[in-house]
Amino acid sequence: MSFINVVSALGDNNSIYPLIVRDCGIENLAKCTMTYKQNAKDSKLIAKEALRERIVDEYGTSAVWLGGIPFVEYIANKIIELKGYSSKIDLKLFKESTAQGLNINIEKFKTLAPEAVNDLKKAGKNRKIFQNLQIGKFFATTFIPIGIMGFLLPKLNFLYTKKKIDKLKNQKKSLISFEKNGVGEFAEKFKNKSQINFCGLEKMLYMSSLNKMMILDGGLTVGRVKTARNRKEKSEMIFKMAGMFYLNYFAPKRIEKYLNKLTKSLFGLNTSLDIKTLNDKSFIEELKSNKLVMPKEIDEKSILNFIDENPLSAFVSQLKKLKLVSFLENGVRDPRKFVDIDKIVLFKKSLEDFNIDALNSSSFEKYVKKALQAKSFSIVANILISSFLLAFALPKLQFLFRKLTTGSNLEPGIEGSMKNE
């Protein structure tokens, strides 16, 4: 993957790539270090155990998140294919619109993409079976990781700590055992409010990868609260997970919005386009010379017809590059994939606005170059700012919350276990 593609992926706050960088590259290491230092203020022994628990917790969760989820999805797709169906079919196609849908695509692409159309026909004839397989895939890729990350991993982690503490207590001839805590008042209320609404299951299946990650983190939060060893640890876990949820999924988009506004205000640069588009010299040249052909209308039918009739155009090439549309090897749009028209309309509008700003500048080429540099800087700045908030600011606030609510610097779960609270 080229440098431009890497930066582009990191700048897409609707994808999981920025989360991976923040989580594995910065946040985990910083949190482990700060956890040890915070506990070491009062107890080296507890600091050592807290550090071990945090390392297992953070990197174990990351391992399941990054490796386990794709593995479960891979197995689920293989099962779907063994049943004779294509895992590439987008369930959104079962909702027929005016321009795309299962039957519409079958009719439109029956001679252009016969193999893909056969996949659609089989799924259409056995709609209930296919949808049930997709529902099974959704639950497998959601609840298996939640069970491992939210329940099994912390239980095993705490069990190991328990054995070490019991061994220490036995050496000192002290009889102290772990308290078996209940779920807690908050967790019970949270549980009651988080029952799955099967009426909304269809919408859940249409979710983006990022939205599915939000569900996973929501389940992870419930698991961590339920497996906490005492009320103090539960309260701190709620505070921590709520902060992480906001900083992972909402803050980066707000930061991106503010950075774009700031760049426009201070330097007059439009940074709404992806850097892959800004770095495509031939495409930018077509944009500058007004040779770029785009859909005249923005309704679904007009845009899809333009894509199908102009698969080699510069505009469609950008859609492919930005993964807004998928094509088969024979150059025909993949009829199994749903096309998000809203995203294409937004891209078209961004192109038009950027072209106006660039043409009004003293030099089109210099404007594009500066916009590319500013966009790259904004992406890096967003990663650094959000990582700082996650890896340093949030843990500091968490430790302050602990001090105010417990009067101690020590991990409440481990400290409570040693005191047999």
Tab-separated table of C-alpha atoms in Angstrom:
chain	number	residue	atom	x	y	z
A	1	MET	CA	0.000	0.000	0.000
A	2	SER	CA	1.406	3.402	-1.012
A	3	PHE	CA	1.975	6.257	1.436
A	4	ILE	CA	-0.958	8.179	-0.053
A	5	ASN	CA	-3.277	5.183	0.394
A	6	VAL	CA	-2.120	4.740	3.992
A	7	VAL	CA	-2.762	8.385	4.868
A	8	SER	CA	-6.092	8.256	3.028
A	9	ALA	CA	-7.170	5.221	5.077
A	10	LEU	CA	-6.141	6.939	8.313
A	11	GLY	CA	-8.136	9.997	7.313
A	12	ASP	CA	-11.371	8.065	6.830
A	13	ASN	CA	-13.128	8.408	10.183
A	14	ASN	CA	-15.927	6.169	8.902
A	15	SER	CA	-13.512	3.224	8.756
A	16	ILE	CA	-11.716	1.159	11.394
A	17	TYR	CA	-8.157	2.075	10.329
A	18	PRO	CA	-7.787	5.176	12.531
A	19	LEU	CA	-9.100	3.080	15.441
A	20	ILE	CA	-6.387	0.476	14.839
A	21	VAL	CA	-3.606	3.072	14.872
A	22	ARG	CA	-4.902	4.778	18.015
A	23	ASP	CA	-5.642	1.520	19.801
A	24	CYS	CA	-2.546	-0.567	19.056
A	25	GLY	CA	0.030	2.021	18.132
A	26	ILE	CA	-0.408	4.571	20.901
A	27	GLU	CA	-3.221	4.016	23.382
A	28	ASN	CA	-2.323	0.552	24.704
A	29	LEU	CA	1.304	1.365	25.420
A	30	ALA	CA	0.483	4.671	27.099
A	31	LYS	CA	-2.265	3.187	29.270
A	32	CYS	CA	-0.073	0.325	30.467
A	33	THR	CA	2.707	2.731	31.415
A	34	MET	CA	0.370	5.156	33.190
A	35	THR	CA	-1.410	2.338	35.043
A	36	TYR	CA	1.851	1.165	36.608
A	37	LYS	CA	2.929	4.674	37.593
A	38	GLN	CA	-0.443	5.521	39.130
A	39	ASN	CA	-0.555	2.386	41.318
A	40	ALA	CA	3.132	2.530	42.188
A	41	LYS	CA	2.488	5.749	44.128
A	42	ASP	CA	0.934	3.657	46.905
A	43	SER	CA	1.953	0.042	46.295
A	44	LYS	CA	4.608	-1.581	44.093
A	45	LEU	CA	2.934	-4.955	44.537
A	46	ILE	CA	-0.466	-3.794	43.314
A	47	ALA	CA	1.224	-1.774	40.560
A	48	LYS	CA	2.835	-4.943	39.245
A	49	GLU	CA	-0.447	-6.843	39.191
A	50	ALA	CA	-2.330	-3.861	37.735
A	51	LEU	CA	0.240	-3.624	34.932
A	52	ARG	CA	-0.074	-7.320	34.111
A	53	GLU	CA	-3.872	-7.096	34.100
A	54	ARG	CA	-3.800	-4.021	31.866
A	55	ILE	CA	-1.378	-5.631	29.381
A	56	VAL	CA	-3.557	-8.761	29.109
A	57	ASP	CA	-6.705	-6.644	28.927
A	58	GLU	CA	-5.561	-4.123	26.314
A	59	TYR	CA	-3.497	-6.358	24.029
A	60	GLY	CA	-5.766	-9.394	24.461
A	61	THR	CA	-8.765	-7.295	23.446
A	62	SER	CA	-6.831	-5.886	20.484
A	63	ALA	CA	-5.848	-9.399	19.375
A	64	VAL	CA	-9.494	-10.537	19.375
A	65	TRP	CA	-10.619	-7.276	17.784
A	66	LEU	CA	-8.047	-7.336	14.956
A	67	GLY	CA	-7.655	-11.085	14.428
A	68	GLY	CA	-10.643	-12.832	15.938
A	69	ILE	CA	-13.379	-10.812	14.261
A	70	PRO	CA	-11.994	-11.197	10.688
A	71	PHE	CA	-11.401	-14.913	11.407
A	72	VAL	CA	-15.009	-15.483	12.527
A	73	GLU	CA	-16.247	-13.524	9.498
A	74	TYR	CA	-14.024	-15.615	7.204
A	75	ILE	CA	-15.434	-18.853	8.651
A	76	ALA	CA	-19.009	-17.516	8.371
A	77	ASN	CA	-18.454	-16.599	4.709
A	78	LYS	CA	-17.039	-20.057	4.013
A	79	ILE	CA	-20.132	-21.657	5.560
A	80	ILE	CA	-22.379	-19.466	3.392
A	81	GLU	CA	-20.410	-20.503	0.290
A	82	LEU	CA	-20.517	-24.199	1.277
A	83	LYS	CA	-24.307	-23.837	1.376
A	84	GLY	CA	-24.083	-22.765	-2.262
A	85	TYR	CA	-24.565	-19.008	-1.859
A	86	SER	CA	-22.321	-16.021	-2.533
A	87	SER	CA	-21.153	-14.124	0.534
A	88	LYS	CA	-20.583	-11.067	-1.693
A	89	ILE	CA	-24.287	-10.299	-2.090
A	90	ASP	CA	-25.350	-7.132	-0.294
A	91	LEU	CA	-28.572	-7.615	1.672
A	92	LYS	CA	-29.611	-4.049	0.839
A	93	LEU	CA	-30.427	-5.309	-2.653
A	94	PHE	CA	-33.405	-7.198	-1.231
A	95	LYS	CA	-35.024	-3.785	-0.802
A	96	GLU	CA	-35.966	-2.849	-4.349
A	97	SER	CA	-35.608	0.829	-5.232
A	98	THR	CA	-36.297	2.601	-8.493
A	99	ALA	CA	-32.829	1.913	-9.884
A	100	GLN	CA	-31.229	-0.974	-8.003
A	101	GLY	CA	-32.329	-4.118	-6.240
A	102	LEU	CA	-32.251	-7.881	-6.603
A	103	ASN	CA	-34.731	-8.182	-9.487
A	104	ILE	CA	-33.634	-4.943	-11.161
A	105	ASN	CA	-29.974	-6.013	-11.161
A	106	ILE	CA	-30.833	-9.517	-12.374
A	107	GLU	CA	-32.645	-8.094	-15.371
A	108	LYS	CA	-30.083	-5.370	-16.086
A	109	PHE	CA	-26.942	-7.539	-15.837
A	110	LYS	CA	-28.206	-10.940	-17.048
A	111	THR	CA	-26.040	-10.791	-20.196
A	112	LEU	CA	-23.280	-8.544	-18.853
A	113	ALA	CA	-22.460	-10.512	-15.677
A	114	PRO	CA	-24.177	-13.944	-15.905
A	115	GLU	CA	-22.215	-15.596	-13.064
A	116	ALA	CA	-22.954	-12.799	-10.601
A	117	VAL	CA	-26.593	-12.788	-11.718
A	118	ASN	CA	-26.815	-16.531	-11.025
A	119	ASP	CA	-25.665	-15.774	-7.467
A	120	LEU	CA	-28.454	-13.223	-7.161
A	121	LYS	CA	-31.059	-15.607	-8.594
A	122	LYS	CA	-30.168	-18.383	-6.167
A	123	ALA	CA	-30.289	-16.014	-3.195
A	124	GLY	CA	-33.604	-14.617	-4.442
A	125	LYS	CA	-35.196	-18.044	-4.835
A	126	ASN	CA	-34.080	-19.045	-1.339
A	127	ARG	CA	-34.402	-15.639	0.260
A	128	LYS	CA	-35.320	-16.862	3.747
A	129	ILE	CA	-32.433	-19.344	3.911
A	130	PHE	CA	-29.946	-16.771	2.623
A	131	GLN	CA	-31.123	-14.093	5.042
A	132	ASN	CA	-30.964	-16.557	7.951
A	133	LEU	CA	-27.373	-17.379	7.009
A	134	GLN	CA	-26.566	-13.660	6.997
A	135	ILE	CA	-28.287	-13.223	10.368
A	136	GLY	CA	-26.209	-16.112	11.734
A	137	LYS	CA	-23.082	-14.448	10.379
A	138	PHE	CA	-24.027	-11.169	12.060
A	139	PHE	CA	-24.543	-12.790	15.450
A	140	ALA	CA	-21.379	-14.906	15.148
A	141	THR	CA	-19.169	-11.946	14.224
A	142	THR	CA	-20.748	-9.807	16.941
A	143	PHE	CA	-21.452	-11.949	19.992
A	144	ILE	CA	-18.528	-14.403	19.832
A	145	PRO	CA	-15.983	-11.534	20.041
A	146	ILE	CA	-18.116	-9.767	22.683
A	147	GLY	CA	-18.192	-12.974	24.748
A	148	ILE	CA	-14.422	-13.383	24.507
A	149	MET	CA	-13.451	-9.721	25.005
A	150	GLY	CA	-16.157	-8.676	27.443
A	151	PHE	CA	-16.616	-11.760	29.602
A	152	LEU	CA	-14.094	-14.588	29.118
A	153	LEU	CA	-10.909	-12.483	28.938
A	154	PRO	CA	-11.563	-10.392	32.093
A	155	LYS	CA	-12.753	-13.480	34.006
A	156	LEU	CA	-9.545	-15.361	33.178
A	157	ASN	CA	-7.496	-12.256	33.919
A	158	PHE	CA	-9.115	-11.786	37.336
A	159	LEU	CA	-8.851	-15.524	38.073
A	160	TYR	CA	-5.111	-15.403	37.504
A	161	THR	CA	-4.844	-12.390	39.804
A	162	LYS	CA	-6.920	-14.235	42.403
A	163	LYS	CA	-4.565	-17.205	42.361
A	164	LYS	CA	-1.541	-14.955	42.798
A	165	ILE	CA	-3.155	-13.050	45.659
A	166	ASP	CA	-4.301	-16.276	47.328
A	167	LYS	CA	-0.765	-17.605	47.088
A	168	LEU	CA	0.568	-14.411	48.641
A	169	LYS	CA	-2.008	-14.548	51.430
A	170	ASN	CA	-1.209	-18.198	52.127
A	171	GLN	CA	2.462	-17.338	52.399
A	172	LYS	CA	1.539	-14.770	55.016
A	173	LYS	CA	-0.896	-17.259	56.589
A	174	SER	CA	-3.723	-14.835	55.960
A	175	LEU	CA	-7.156	-16.070	54.977
A	176	ILE	CA	-8.514	-13.654	52.422
A	177	SER	CA	-10.781	-14.632	49.586
A	178	PHE	CA	-12.298	-12.804	46.692
A	179	GLU	CA	-15.774	-11.395	47.137
A	180	LYS	CA	-18.242	-12.589	44.541
A	181	ASN	CA	-19.925	-9.398	43.472
A	182	GLY	CA	-23.340	-9.141	41.834
A	183	VAL	CA	-24.005	-7.347	38.635
A	184	GLY	CA	-24.760	-4.080	40.406
A	185	GLU	CA	-27.664	-1.691	40.170
A	186	PHE	CA	-26.344	0.201	37.165
A	187	ALA	CA	-25.446	-2.930	35.235
A	188	GLU	CA	-28.924	-4.386	35.819
A	189	LYS	CA	-30.548	-1.220	34.497
A	190	PHE	CA	-28.147	-1.190	31.567
A	191	LYS	CA	-28.957	-4.813	30.848
A	192	ASN	CA	-32.683	-4.161	30.802
A	193	LYS	CA	-32.218	-1.335	28.331
A	194	SER	CA	-29.935	-3.254	26.017
A	195	GLN	CA	-32.181	-6.171	25.072
A	196	ILE	CA	-31.949	-6.915	21.349
A	197	ASN	CA	-34.795	-5.511	19.309
A	198	PHE	CA	-35.301	-8.185	16.667
A	199	CYS	CA	-37.648	-5.873	14.768
A	200	GLY	CA	-34.616	-3.735	14.028
A	201	LEU	CA	-32.382	-6.681	13.099
A	202	GLU	CA	-32.693	-5.983	9.382
A	203	LYS	CA	-31.270	-2.483	9.885
A	204	MET	CA	-28.453	-3.898	11.996
A	205	LEU	CA	-27.426	-6.192	9.133
A	206	TYR	CA	-27.047	-3.166	6.854
A	207	MET	CA	-24.653	-1.397	9.223
A	208	SER	CA	-21.201	-0.234	8.175
A	209	SER	CA	-18.049	-1.819	9.636
A	210	LEU	CA	-17.646	1.161	11.942
A	211	ASN	CA	-21.208	0.882	13.259
A	212	LYS	CA	-20.682	-2.828	13.882
A	213	MET	CA	-17.533	-1.964	15.849
A	214	MET	CA	-19.652	0.390	17.937
A	215	ILE	CA	-21.972	-2.504	18.762
A	216	LEU	CA	-18.970	-4.632	19.708
A	217	ASP	CA	-17.631	-1.928	22.003
A	218	GLY	CA	-21.082	-1.491	23.508
A	219	GLY	CA	-21.165	-5.217	24.278
A	220	LEU	CA	-17.614	-5.009	25.567
A	221	THR	CA	-18.695	-2.252	27.964
A	222	VAL	CA	-21.544	-4.362	29.336
A	223	GLY	CA	-19.173	-7.305	29.777
A	224	ARG	CA	-16.535	-5.268	31.558
A	225	VAL	CA	-19.100	-3.713	33.919
A	226	LYS	CA	-20.650	-7.099	34.727
A	227	THR	CA	-17.307	-8.806	35.370
A	228	ALA	CA	-15.927	-5.982	37.549
A	229	ARG	CA	-14.967	-7.235	41.021
A	230	ASN	CA	-16.638	-4.578	43.166
A	231	ARG	CA	-18.798	-1.463	42.926
A	232	LYS	CA	-15.846	0.898	42.865
A	233	GLU	CA	-14.354	-0.949	39.904
A	234	LYS	CA	-17.742	-0.982	38.162
A	235	SER	CA	-18.103	2.796	38.546
A	236	GLU	CA	-14.616	3.425	37.202
A	237	MET	CA	-15.199	1.023	34.300
A	238	ILE	CA	-18.389	2.879	33.327
A	239	PHE	CA	-16.499	6.198	33.388
A	240	LYS	CA	-13.598	4.778	31.364
A	241	MET	CA	-15.660	2.970	28.711
A	242	ALA	CA	-18.017	5.933	28.204
A	243	GLY	CA	-14.997	8.173	27.585
A	244	MET	CA	-13.402	5.668	25.213
A	245	PHE	CA	-16.641	5.265	23.267
A	246	TYR	CA	-16.985	9.011	22.696
A	247	LEU	CA	-13.307	9.573	21.873
A	248	ASN	CA	-13.148	6.636	19.460
A	249	TYR	CA	-16.343	7.158	17.486
A	250	PHE	CA	-17.485	10.771	17.778
A	251	ALA	CA	-14.532	12.989	18.664
A	252	PRO	CA	-12.419	12.244	15.520
A	253	LYS	CA	-15.265	13.327	13.210
A	254	ARG	CA	-15.731	16.548	15.179
A	255	ILE	CA	-11.981	17.180	15.155
A	256	GLU	CA	-11.917	16.607	11.385
A	257	LYS	CA	-14.766	19.068	10.924
A	258	TYR	CA	-13.057	21.727	13.057
A	259	LEU	CA	-9.685	21.226	11.319
A	260	ASN	CA	-11.318	21.586	7.879
A	261	LYS	CA	-13.041	24.792	8.995
A	262	LEU	CA	-9.828	26.124	10.524
A	263	THR	CA	-7.846	25.370	7.366
A	264	LYS	CA	-10.480	27.101	5.242
A	265	SER	CA	-10.612	30.104	7.584
A	266	LEU	CA	-6.850	30.599	8.034
A	267	PHE	CA	-5.506	29.571	4.638
A	268	GLY	CA	-8.538	29.586	2.335
A	269	LEU	CA	-7.955	25.935	1.434
A	270	ASN	CA	-10.701	23.450	0.701
A	271	THR	CA	-9.722	20.088	2.233
A	272	SER	CA	-12.962	18.175	1.673
A	273	LEU	CA	-11.521	15.806	-0.960
A	274	ASP	CA	-9.658	12.585	-0.184
A	275	ILE	CA	-5.897	12.856	-0.621
A	276	LYS	CA	-6.000	10.017	-3.196
A	277	THR	CA	-8.095	12.301	-5.378
A	278	LEU	CA	-5.884	15.328	-4.735
A	279	ASN	CA	-2.794	13.282	-5.598
A	280	ASP	CA	-4.205	12.005	-8.914
A	281	LYS	CA	-2.556	14.400	-11.381
A	282	SER	CA	-4.417	13.244	-14.489
A	283	PHE	CA	-7.754	13.546	-12.715
A	284	ILE	CA	-6.892	17.004	-11.363
A	285	GLU	CA	-5.885	18.078	-14.874
A	286	GLU	CA	-9.292	17.033	-16.225
A	287	LEU	CA	-10.958	18.915	-13.390
A	288	LYS	CA	-8.928	22.040	-14.127
A	289	SER	CA	-9.588	22.004	-17.885
A	290	ASN	CA	-13.323	21.410	-17.369
A	291	LYS	CA	-13.042	18.133	-19.296
A	292	LEU	CA	-14.300	16.088	-16.377
A	293	VAL	CA	-17.640	14.504	-17.209
A	294	MET	CA	-19.948	13.882	-14.250
A	295	PRO	CA	-23.603	12.895	-13.851
A	296	LYS	CA	-25.830	15.879	-14.569
A	297	GLU	CA	-28.568	14.725	-12.219
A	298	ILE	CA	-28.157	13.427	-8.683
A	299	ASP	CA	-31.051	10.970	-8.509
A	300	GLU	CA	-30.276	7.270	-8.069
A	301	LYS	CA	-31.229	6.179	-11.570
A	302	SER	CA	-29.218	8.906	-13.328
A	303	ILE	CA	-26.073	8.229	-11.311
A	304	LEU	CA	-26.222	4.441	-11.779
A	305	ASN	CA	-26.858	4.836	-15.508
A	306	PHE	CA	-23.859	7.179	-15.773
A	307	ILE	CA	-21.640	4.672	-13.952
A	308	ASP	CA	-22.793	1.758	-16.141
A	309	GLU	CA	-22.491	3.736	-19.384
A	310	ASN	CA	-19.118	5.346	-18.532
A	311	PRO	CA	-17.131	2.697	-16.600
A	312	LEU	CA	-13.787	4.033	-17.881
A	313	SER	CA	-14.476	7.722	-17.204
A	314	ALA	CA	-12.268	9.667	-14.803
A	315	PHE	CA	-15.188	10.252	-12.450
A	316	VAL	CA	-16.040	6.537	-12.208
A	317	SER	CA	-12.349	5.706	-11.818
A	318	GLN	CA	-12.315	7.889	-8.713
A	319	LEU	CA	-15.409	6.129	-7.396
A	320	LYS	CA	-13.568	2.822	-7.804
A	321	LYS	CA	-10.465	4.201	-6.112
A	322	LEU	CA	-12.524	5.483	-3.178
A	323	LYS	CA	-14.398	2.133	-3.033
A	324	LEU	CA	-17.757	3.800	-3.630
A	325	VAL	CA	-18.553	1.332	-6.410
A	326	SER	CA	-17.350	-2.201	-7.218
A	327	PHE	CA	-16.641	-3.661	-10.656
A	328	LEU	CA	-16.098	-7.210	-11.897
A	329	GLU	CA	-12.963	-8.243	-13.804
A	330	ASN	CA	-14.799	-7.855	-17.115
A	331	GLY	CA	-15.363	-4.142	-16.400
A	332	VAL	CA	-19.031	-4.438	-15.473
A	333	ARG	CA	-20.406	-3.045	-12.223
A	334	ASP	CA	-20.859	-5.874	-9.710
A	335	PRO	CA	-24.638	-6.414	-9.513
A	336	ARG	CA	-24.241	-8.106	-6.105
A	337	LYS	CA	-23.042	-4.884	-4.489
A	338	PHE	CA	-25.282	-2.059	-3.300
A	339	VAL	CA	-24.232	1.450	-4.371
A	340	ASP	CA	-24.567	4.176	-1.731
A	341	ILE	CA	-25.846	7.038	-3.873
A	342	ASP	CA	-25.671	9.579	-1.027
A	343	LYS	CA	-21.893	9.154	-0.759
A	344	ILE	CA	-21.465	9.632	-4.517
A	345	VAL	CA	-23.624	12.756	-4.463
A	346	LEU	CA	-21.509	14.121	-1.607
A	347	PHE	CA	-18.323	13.362	-3.558
A	348	LYS	CA	-19.698	15.102	-6.654
A	349	LYS	CA	-20.643	18.174	-4.593
A	350	SER	CA	-17.186	18.246	-2.977
A	351	LEU	CA	-15.566	18.099	-6.417
A	352	GLU	CA	-17.657	20.990	-7.699
A	353	ASP	CA	-16.947	23.137	-4.620
A	354	PHE	CA	-13.225	22.367	-4.743
A	355	ASN	CA	-13.048	23.192	-8.452
A	356	ILE	CA	-14.651	26.599	-7.849
A	357	ASP	CA	-12.221	27.412	-5.018
A	358	ALA	CA	-9.188	26.244	-7.009
A	359	LEU	CA	-10.185	28.167	-10.159
A	360	ASN	CA	-10.664	31.330	-8.086
A	361	SER	CA	-7.136	31.050	-6.678
A	362	SER	CA	-4.080	32.622	-8.273
A	363	SER	CA	-2.756	29.230	-9.381
A	364	PHE	CA	-4.813	26.044	-9.725
A	365	GLU	CA	-1.737	23.783	-9.414
A	366	LYS	CA	-0.397	25.538	-6.319
A	367	TYR	CA	-3.832	25.471	-4.719
A	368	VAL	CA	-4.085	21.700	-5.222
A	369	LYS	CA	-0.570	21.167	-3.867
A	370	LYS	CA	-1.291	23.247	-0.763
A	371	ALA	CA	-4.639	21.517	-0.259
A	372	LEU	CA	-2.902	18.111	-0.446
A	373	GLN	CA	-0.343	19.199	2.143
A	374	ALA	CA	-3.009	20.689	4.402
A	375	LYS	CA	-5.172	17.555	4.123
A	376	SER	CA	-2.226	15.319	5.029
A	377	PHE	CA	-1.372	17.537	7.996
A	378	SER	CA	-5.002	17.518	9.164
A	379	ILE	CA	-5.153	13.715	9.066
A	380	VAL	CA	-1.949	13.356	11.081
A	381	ALA	CA	-3.081	16.090	13.487
A	382	ASN	CA	-6.426	14.341	13.987
A	383	ILE	CA	-4.701	11.034	14.799
A	384	LEU	CA	-2.352	12.764	17.250
A	385	ILE	CA	-5.062	14.827	18.964
A	386	SER	CA	-7.507	11.926	19.329
A	387	SER	CA	-4.686	9.608	20.435
A	388	PHE	CA	-3.559	12.122	23.061
A	389	LEU	CA	-7.111	12.393	24.381
A	390	LEU	CA	-7.462	8.592	24.507
A	391	ALA	CA	-4.002	7.620	25.683
A	392	PHE	CA	-3.212	10.452	28.117
A	393	ALA	CA	-6.120	12.772	28.894
A	394	LEU	CA	-8.729	10.040	29.511
A	395	PRO	CA	-6.495	7.922	31.807
A	396	LYS	CA	-5.621	11.054	33.811
A	397	LEU	CA	-9.320	11.852	34.204
A	398	GLN	CA	-9.942	8.210	35.115
A	399	PHE	CA	-7.289	8.357	37.850
A	400	LEU	CA	-8.751	11.635	39.112
A	401	PHE	CA	-12.216	10.033	39.160
A	402	ARG	CA	-10.744	7.116	41.144
A	403	LYS	CA	-9.073	9.414	43.646
A	404	LEU	CA	-12.252	11.452	44.172
A	405	THR	CA	-14.548	8.428	44.523
A	406	THR	CA	-12.291	5.999	46.400
A	407	GLY	CA	-9.637	8.214	47.980
A	408	SER	CA	-6.940	5.895	46.619
A	409	ASN	CA	-4.516	5.692	43.676
A	410	LEU	CA	-4.775	1.896	43.537
A	411	GLU	CA	-6.775	-0.240	41.116
A	412	PRO	CA	-10.089	-0.696	42.983
A	413	GLY	CA	-10.532	-4.307	41.836
A	414	ILE	CA	-7.123	-5.502	43.026
A	415	GLU	CA	-7.107	-3.351	46.168
A	416	GLY	CA	-10.599	-4.561	47.110
A	417	SER	CA	-9.548	-8.171	46.593
A	418	MET	CA	-6.541	-7.785	48.861
A	419	LYS	CA	-8.648	-6.127	51.538
A	420	ASN	CA	-11.427	-8.675	51.055
A	421	GLU	CA	-14.011	-5.851	50.649
